PDB file of N, CA and C in Angstrom:
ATOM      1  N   UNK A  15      -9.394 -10.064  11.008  1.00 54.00           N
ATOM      2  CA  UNK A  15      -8.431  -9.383  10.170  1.00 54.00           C
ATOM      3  C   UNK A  15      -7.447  -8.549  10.964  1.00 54.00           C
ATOM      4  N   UNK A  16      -7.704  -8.313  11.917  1.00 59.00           N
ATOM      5  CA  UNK A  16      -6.719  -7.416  12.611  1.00 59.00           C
ATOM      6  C   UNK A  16      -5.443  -8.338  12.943  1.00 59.00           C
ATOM      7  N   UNK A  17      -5.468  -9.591  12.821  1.00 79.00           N
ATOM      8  CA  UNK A  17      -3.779  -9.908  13.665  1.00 79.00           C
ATOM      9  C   UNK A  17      -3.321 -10.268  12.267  1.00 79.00           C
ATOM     10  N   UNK A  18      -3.816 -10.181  11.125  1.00 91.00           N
ATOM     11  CA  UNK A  18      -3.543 -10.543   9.397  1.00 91.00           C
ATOM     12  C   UNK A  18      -1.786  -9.380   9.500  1.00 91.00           C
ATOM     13  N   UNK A  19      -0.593 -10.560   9.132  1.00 95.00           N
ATOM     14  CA  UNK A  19       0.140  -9.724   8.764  1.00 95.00           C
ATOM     15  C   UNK A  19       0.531  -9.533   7.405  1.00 95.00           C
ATOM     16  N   UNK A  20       0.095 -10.631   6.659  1.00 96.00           N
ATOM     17  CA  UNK A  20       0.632 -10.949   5.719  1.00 96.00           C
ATOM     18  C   UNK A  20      -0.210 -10.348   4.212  1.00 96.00           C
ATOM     19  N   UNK A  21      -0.228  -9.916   3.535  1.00 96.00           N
ATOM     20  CA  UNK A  21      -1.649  -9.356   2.398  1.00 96.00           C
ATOM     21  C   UNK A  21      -1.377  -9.474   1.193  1.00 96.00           C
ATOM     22  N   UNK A  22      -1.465 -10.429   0.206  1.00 98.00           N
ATOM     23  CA  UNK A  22      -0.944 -10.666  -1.446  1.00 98.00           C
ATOM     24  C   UNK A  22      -2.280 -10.254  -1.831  1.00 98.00           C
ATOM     25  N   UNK A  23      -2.339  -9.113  -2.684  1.00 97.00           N
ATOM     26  CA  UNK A  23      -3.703  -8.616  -3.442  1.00 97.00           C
ATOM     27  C   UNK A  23      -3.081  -8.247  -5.026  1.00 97.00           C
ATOM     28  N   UNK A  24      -1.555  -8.863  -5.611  1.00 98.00           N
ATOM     29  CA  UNK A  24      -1.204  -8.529  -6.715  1.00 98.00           C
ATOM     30  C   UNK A  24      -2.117  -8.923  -7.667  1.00 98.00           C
ATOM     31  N   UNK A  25      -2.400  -8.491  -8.729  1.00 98.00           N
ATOM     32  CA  UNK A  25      -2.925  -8.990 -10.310  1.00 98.00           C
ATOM     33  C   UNK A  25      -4.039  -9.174 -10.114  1.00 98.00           C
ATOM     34  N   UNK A  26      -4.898  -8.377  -9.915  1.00 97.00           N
ATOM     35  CA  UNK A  26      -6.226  -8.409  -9.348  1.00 97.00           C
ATOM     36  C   UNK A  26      -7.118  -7.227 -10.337  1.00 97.00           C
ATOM     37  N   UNK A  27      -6.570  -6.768 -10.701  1.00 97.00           N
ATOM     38  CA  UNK A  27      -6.883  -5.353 -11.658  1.00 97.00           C
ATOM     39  C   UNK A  27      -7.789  -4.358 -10.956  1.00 97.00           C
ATOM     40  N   UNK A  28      -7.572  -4.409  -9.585  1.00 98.00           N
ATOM     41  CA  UNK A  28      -7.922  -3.246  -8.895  1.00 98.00           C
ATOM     42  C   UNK A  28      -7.693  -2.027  -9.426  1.00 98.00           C
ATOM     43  N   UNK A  29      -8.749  -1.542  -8.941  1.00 97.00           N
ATOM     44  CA  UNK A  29      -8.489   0.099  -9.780  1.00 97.00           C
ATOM     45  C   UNK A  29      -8.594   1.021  -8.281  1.00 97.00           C
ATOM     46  N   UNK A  30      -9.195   0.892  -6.687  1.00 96.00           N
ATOM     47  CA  UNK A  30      -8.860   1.643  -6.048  1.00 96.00           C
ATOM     48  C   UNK A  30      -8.666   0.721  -4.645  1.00 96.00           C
ATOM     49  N   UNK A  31      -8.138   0.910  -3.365  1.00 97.00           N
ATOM     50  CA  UNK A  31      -7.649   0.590  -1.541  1.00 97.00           C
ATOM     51  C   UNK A  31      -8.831   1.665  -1.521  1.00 97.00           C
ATOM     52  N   UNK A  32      -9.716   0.879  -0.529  1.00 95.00           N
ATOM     53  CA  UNK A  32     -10.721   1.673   0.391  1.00 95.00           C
ATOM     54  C   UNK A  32      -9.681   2.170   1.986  1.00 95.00           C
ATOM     55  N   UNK A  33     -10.656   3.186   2.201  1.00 95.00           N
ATOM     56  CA  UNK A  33     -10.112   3.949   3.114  1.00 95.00           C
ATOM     57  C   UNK A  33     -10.523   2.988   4.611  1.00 95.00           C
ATOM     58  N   UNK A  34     -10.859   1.851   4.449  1.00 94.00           N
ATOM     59  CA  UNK A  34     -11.034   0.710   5.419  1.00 94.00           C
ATOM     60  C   UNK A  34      -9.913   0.271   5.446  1.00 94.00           C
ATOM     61  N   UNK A  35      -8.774   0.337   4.649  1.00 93.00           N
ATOM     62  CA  UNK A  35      -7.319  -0.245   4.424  1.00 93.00           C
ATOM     63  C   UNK A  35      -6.863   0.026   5.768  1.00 93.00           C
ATOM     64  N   UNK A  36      -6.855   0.995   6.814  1.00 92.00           N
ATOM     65  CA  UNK A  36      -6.970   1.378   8.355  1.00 92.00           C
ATOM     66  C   UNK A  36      -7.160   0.215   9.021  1.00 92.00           C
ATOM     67  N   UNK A  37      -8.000  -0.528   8.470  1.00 92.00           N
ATOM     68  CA  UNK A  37      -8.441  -1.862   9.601  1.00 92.00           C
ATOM     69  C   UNK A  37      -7.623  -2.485  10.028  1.00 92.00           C
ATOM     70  N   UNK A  38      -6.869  -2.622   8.732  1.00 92.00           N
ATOM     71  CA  UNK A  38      -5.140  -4.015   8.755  1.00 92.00           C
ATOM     72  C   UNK A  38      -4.386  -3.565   9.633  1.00 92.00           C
ATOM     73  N   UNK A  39      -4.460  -2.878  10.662  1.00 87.00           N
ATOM     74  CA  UNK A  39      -3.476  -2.211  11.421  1.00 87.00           C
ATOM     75  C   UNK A  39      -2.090  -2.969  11.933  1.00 87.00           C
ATOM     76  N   UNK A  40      -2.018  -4.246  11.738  1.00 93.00           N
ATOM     77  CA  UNK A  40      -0.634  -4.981  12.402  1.00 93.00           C
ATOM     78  C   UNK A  40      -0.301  -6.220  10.968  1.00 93.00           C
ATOM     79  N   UNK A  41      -0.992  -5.328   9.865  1.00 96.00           N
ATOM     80  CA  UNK A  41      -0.197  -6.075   8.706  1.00 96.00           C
ATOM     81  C   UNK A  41       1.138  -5.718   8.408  1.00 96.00           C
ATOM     82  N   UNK A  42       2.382  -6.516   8.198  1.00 97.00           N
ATOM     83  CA  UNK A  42       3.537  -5.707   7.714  1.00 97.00           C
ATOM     84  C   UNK A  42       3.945  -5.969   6.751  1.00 97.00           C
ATOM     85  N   UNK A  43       3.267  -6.967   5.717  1.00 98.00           N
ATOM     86  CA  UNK A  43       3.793  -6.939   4.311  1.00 98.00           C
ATOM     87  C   UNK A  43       2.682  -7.069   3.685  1.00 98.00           C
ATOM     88  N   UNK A  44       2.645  -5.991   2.517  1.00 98.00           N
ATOM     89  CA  UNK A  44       1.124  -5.593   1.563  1.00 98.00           C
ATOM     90  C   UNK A  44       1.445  -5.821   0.085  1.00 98.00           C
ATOM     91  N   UNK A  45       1.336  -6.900  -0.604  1.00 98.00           N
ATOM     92  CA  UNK A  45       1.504  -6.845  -2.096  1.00 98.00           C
ATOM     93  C   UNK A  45       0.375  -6.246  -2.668  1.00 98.00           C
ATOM     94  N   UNK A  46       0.450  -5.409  -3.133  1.00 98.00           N
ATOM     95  CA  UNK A  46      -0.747  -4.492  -4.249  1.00 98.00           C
ATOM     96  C   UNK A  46       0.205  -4.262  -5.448  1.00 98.00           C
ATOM     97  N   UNK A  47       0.899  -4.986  -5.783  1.00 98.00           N
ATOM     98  CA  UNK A  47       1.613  -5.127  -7.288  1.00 98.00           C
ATOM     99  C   UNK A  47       0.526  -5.693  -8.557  1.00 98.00           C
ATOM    100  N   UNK A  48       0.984  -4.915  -9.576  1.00 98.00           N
ATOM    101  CA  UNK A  48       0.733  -5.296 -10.891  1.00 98.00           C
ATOM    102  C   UNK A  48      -1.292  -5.349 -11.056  1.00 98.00           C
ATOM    103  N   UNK A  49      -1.870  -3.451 -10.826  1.00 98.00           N
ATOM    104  CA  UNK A  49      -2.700  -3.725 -10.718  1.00 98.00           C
ATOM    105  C   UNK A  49      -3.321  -2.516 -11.254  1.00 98.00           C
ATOM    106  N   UNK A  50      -4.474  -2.013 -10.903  1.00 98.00           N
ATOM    107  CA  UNK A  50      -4.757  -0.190 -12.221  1.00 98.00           C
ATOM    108  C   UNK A  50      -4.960   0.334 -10.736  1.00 98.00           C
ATOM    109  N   UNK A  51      -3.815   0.797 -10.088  1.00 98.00           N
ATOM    110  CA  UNK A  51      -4.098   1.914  -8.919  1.00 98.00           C
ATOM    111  C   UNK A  51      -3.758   3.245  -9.521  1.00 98.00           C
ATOM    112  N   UNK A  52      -4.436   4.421  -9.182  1.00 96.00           N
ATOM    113  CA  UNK A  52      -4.050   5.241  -9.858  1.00 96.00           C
ATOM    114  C   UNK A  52      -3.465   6.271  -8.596  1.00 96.00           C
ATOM    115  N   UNK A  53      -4.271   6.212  -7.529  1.00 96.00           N
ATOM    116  CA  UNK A  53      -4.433   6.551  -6.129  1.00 96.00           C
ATOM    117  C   UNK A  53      -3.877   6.085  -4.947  1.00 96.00           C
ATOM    118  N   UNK A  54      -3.817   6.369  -3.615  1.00 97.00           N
ATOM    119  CA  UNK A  54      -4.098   5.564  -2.519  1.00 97.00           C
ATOM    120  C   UNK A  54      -4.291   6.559  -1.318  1.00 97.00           C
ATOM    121  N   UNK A  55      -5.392   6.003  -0.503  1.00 96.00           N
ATOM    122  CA  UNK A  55      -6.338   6.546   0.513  1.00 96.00           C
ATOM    123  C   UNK A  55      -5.310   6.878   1.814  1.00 96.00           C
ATOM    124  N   UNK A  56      -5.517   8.418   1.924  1.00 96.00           N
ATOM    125  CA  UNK A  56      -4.699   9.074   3.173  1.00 96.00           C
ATOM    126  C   UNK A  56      -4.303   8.175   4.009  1.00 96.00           C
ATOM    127  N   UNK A  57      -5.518   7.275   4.258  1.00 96.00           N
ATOM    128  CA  UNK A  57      -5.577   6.376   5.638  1.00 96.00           C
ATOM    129  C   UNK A  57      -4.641   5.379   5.691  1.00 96.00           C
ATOM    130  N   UNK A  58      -3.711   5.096   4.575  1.00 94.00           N
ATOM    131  CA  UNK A  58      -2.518   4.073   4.277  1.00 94.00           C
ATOM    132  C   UNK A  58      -1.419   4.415   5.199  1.00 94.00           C
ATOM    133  N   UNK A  59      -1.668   5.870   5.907  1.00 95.00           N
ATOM    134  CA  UNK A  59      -0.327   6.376   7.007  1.00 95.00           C
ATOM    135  C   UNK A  59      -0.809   5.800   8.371  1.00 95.00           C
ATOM    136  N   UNK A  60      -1.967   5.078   8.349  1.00 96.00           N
ATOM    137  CA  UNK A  60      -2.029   4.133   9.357  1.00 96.00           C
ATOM    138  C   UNK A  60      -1.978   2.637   9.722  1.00 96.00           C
ATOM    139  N   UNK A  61      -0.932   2.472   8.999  1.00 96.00           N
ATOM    140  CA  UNK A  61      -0.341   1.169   8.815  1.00 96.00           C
ATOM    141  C   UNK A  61       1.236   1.060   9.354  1.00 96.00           C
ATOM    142  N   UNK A  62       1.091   1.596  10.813  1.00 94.00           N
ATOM    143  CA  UNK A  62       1.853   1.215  11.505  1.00 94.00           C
ATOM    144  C   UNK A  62       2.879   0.695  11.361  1.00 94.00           C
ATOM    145  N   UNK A  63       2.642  -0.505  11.573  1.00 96.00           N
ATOM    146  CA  UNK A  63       3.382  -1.632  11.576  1.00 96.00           C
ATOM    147  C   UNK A  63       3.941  -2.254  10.182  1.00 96.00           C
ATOM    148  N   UNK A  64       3.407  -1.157   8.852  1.00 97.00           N
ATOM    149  CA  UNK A  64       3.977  -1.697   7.561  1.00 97.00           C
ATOM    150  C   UNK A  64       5.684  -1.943   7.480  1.00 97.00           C
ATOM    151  N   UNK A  65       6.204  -3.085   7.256  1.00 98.00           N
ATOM    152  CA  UNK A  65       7.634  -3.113   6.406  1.00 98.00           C
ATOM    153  C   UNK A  65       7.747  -3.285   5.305  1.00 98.00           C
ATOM    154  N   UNK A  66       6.945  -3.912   4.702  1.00 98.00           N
ATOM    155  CA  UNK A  66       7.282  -4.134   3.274  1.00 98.00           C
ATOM    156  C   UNK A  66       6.318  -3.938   2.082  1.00 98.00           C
ATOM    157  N   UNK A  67       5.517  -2.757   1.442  1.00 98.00           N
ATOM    158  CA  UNK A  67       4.878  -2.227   0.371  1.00 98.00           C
ATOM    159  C   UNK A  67       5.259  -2.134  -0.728  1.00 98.00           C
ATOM    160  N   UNK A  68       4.856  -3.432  -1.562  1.00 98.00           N
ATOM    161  CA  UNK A  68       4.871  -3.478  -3.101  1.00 98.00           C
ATOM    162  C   UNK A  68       3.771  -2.846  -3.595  1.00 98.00           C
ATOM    163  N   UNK A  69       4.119  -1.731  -4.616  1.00 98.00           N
ATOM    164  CA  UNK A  69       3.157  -1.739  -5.913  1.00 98.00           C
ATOM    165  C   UNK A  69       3.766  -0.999  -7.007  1.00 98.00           C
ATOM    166  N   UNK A  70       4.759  -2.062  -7.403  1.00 98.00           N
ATOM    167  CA  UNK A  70       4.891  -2.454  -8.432  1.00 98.00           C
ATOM    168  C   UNK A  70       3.993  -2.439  -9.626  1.00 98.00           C
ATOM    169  N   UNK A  71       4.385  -1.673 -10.836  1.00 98.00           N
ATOM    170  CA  UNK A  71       3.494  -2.044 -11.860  1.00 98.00           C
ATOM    171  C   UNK A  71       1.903  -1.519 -11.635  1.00 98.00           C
ATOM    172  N   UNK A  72       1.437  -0.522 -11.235  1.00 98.00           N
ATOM    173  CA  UNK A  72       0.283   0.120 -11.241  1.00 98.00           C
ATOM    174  C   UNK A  72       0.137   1.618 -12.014  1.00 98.00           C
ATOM    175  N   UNK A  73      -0.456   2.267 -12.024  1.00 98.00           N
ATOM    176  CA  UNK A  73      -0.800   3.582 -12.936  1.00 98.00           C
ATOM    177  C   UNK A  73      -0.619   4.532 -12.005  1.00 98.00           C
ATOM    178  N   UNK A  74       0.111   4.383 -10.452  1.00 97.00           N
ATOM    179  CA  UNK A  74       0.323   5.957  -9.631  1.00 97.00           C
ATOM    180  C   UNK A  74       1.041   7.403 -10.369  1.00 97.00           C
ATOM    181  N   UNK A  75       0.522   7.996  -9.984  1.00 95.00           N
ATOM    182  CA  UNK A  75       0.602   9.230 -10.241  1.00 95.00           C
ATOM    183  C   UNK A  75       1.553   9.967  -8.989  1.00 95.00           C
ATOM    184  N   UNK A  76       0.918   9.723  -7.829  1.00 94.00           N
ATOM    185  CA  UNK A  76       1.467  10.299  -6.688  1.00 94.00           C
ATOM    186  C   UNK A  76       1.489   9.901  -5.648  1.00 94.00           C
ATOM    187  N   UNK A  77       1.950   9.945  -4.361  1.00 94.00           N
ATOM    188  CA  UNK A  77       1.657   9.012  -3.172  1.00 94.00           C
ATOM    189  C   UNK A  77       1.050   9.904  -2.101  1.00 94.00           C
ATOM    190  N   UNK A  78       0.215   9.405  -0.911  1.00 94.00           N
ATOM    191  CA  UNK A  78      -0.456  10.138  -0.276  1.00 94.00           C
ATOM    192  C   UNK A  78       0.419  10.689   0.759  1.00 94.00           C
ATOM    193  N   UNK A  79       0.861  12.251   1.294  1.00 95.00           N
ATOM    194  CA  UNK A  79       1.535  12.518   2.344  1.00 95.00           C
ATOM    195  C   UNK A  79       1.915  11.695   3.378  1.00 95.00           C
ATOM    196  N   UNK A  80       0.985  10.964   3.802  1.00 96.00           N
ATOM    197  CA  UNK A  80       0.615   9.965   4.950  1.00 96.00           C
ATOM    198  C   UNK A  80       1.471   8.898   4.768  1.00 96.00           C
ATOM    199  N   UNK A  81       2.122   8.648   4.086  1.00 95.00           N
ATOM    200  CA  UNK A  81       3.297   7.911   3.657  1.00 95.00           C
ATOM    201  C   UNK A  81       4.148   7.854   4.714  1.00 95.00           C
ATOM    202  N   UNK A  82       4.939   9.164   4.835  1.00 95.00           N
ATOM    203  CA  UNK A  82       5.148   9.279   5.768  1.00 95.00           C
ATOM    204  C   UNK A  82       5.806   9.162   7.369  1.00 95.00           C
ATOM    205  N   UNK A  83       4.536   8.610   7.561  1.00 96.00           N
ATOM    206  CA  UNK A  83       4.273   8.359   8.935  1.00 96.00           C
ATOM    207  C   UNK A  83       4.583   6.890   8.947  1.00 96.00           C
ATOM    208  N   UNK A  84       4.743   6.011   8.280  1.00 97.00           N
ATOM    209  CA  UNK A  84       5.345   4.865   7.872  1.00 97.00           C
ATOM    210  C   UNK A  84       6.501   4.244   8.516  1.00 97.00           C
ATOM    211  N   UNK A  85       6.558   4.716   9.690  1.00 97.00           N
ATOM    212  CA  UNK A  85       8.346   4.877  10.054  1.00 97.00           C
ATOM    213  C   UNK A  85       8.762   3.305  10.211  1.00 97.00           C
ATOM    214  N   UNK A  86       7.955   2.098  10.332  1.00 97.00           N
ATOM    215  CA  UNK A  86       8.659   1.108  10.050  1.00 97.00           C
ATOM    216  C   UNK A  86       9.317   0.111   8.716  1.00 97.00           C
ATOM    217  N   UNK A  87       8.707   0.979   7.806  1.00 97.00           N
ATOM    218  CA  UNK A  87       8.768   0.569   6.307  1.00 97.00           C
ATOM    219  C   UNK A  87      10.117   0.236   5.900  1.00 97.00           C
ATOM    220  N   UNK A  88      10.361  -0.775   5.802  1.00 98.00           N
ATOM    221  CA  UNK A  88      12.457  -1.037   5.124  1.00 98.00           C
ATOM    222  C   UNK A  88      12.336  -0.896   3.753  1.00 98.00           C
ATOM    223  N   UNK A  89      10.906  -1.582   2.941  1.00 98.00           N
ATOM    224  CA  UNK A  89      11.354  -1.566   1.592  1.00 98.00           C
ATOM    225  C   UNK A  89       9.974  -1.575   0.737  1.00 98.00           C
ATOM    226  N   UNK A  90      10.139  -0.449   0.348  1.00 97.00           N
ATOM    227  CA  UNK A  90       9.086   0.423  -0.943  1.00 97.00           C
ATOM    228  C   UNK A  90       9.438  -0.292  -2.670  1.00 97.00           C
ATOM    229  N   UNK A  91       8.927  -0.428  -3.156  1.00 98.00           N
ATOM    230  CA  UNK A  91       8.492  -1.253  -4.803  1.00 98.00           C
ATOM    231  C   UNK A  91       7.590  -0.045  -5.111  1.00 98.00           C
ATOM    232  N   UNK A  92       8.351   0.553  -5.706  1.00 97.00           N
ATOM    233  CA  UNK A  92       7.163   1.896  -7.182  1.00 97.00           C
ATOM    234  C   UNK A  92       7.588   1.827  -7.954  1.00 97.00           C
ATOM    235  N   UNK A  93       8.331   0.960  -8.442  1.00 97.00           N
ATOM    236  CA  UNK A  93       8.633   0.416  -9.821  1.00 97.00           C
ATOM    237  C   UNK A  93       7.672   0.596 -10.634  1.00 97.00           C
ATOM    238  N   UNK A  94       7.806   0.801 -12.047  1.00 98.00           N
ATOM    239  CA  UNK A  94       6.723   0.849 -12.947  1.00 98.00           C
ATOM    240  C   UNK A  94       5.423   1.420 -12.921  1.00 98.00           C
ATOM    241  N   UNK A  95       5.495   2.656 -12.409  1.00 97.00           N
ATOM    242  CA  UNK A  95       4.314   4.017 -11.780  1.00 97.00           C
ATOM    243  C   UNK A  95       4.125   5.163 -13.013  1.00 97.00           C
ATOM    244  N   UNK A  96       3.582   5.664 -12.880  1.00 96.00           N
ATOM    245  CA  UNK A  96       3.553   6.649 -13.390  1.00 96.00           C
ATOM    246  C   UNK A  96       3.888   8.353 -12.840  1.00 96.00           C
ATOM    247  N   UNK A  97       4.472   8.148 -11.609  1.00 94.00           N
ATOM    248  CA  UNK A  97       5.195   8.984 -10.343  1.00 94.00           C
ATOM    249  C   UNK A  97       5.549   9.784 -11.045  1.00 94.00           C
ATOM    250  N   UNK A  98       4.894  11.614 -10.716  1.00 84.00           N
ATOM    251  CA  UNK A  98       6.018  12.327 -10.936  1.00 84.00           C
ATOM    252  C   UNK A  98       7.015  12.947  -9.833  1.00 84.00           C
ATOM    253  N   UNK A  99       8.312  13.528 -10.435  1.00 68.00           N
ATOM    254  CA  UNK A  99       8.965  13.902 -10.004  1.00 68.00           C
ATOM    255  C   UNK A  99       8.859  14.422  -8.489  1.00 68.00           C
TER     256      UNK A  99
END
């Protein structure tokens, strides 16, 4: 799993990302669209190498600081969240 760049986990009706999500370290595109996240685990600011994070269509509330640290990220999907302000 470590040279995995690629990750489609949409429509799955996940309800939480384990804090093992750390492992994927040289993934750069993560679909977690259209699913019951309500959360996501600090440890998501170690995803390096992320560019492209969909999640789309889930129940977030808020995003973890660790965000962040994300500095290769071009393009974020929080479409349809429950995000506040």
């Amino acid at each position: 799993l470590v040279t995995l760049v690629q990750l489609d986990l949409s429509a799955n009706k996940m309800l939480q990302v384990g804090s093992d999500i750390s492992k994927l370290q040289y993934v750069r595109e993560l679909n977690l669209s259209k699913n019951l996240l309500t959360e996501l685990p600090y440890e998501f600011g170690n995803l390096e190498h992320l560019t492209k994070l969909n999640l789309r269509s889930n129940m977030l509330e808020d995003m973890p600081k660790s965000i962040a640290r994300l500095k290769n990220l071009e393009v974020l999907d929080l479409s349809l969240n429950k995000l506040k302000g």
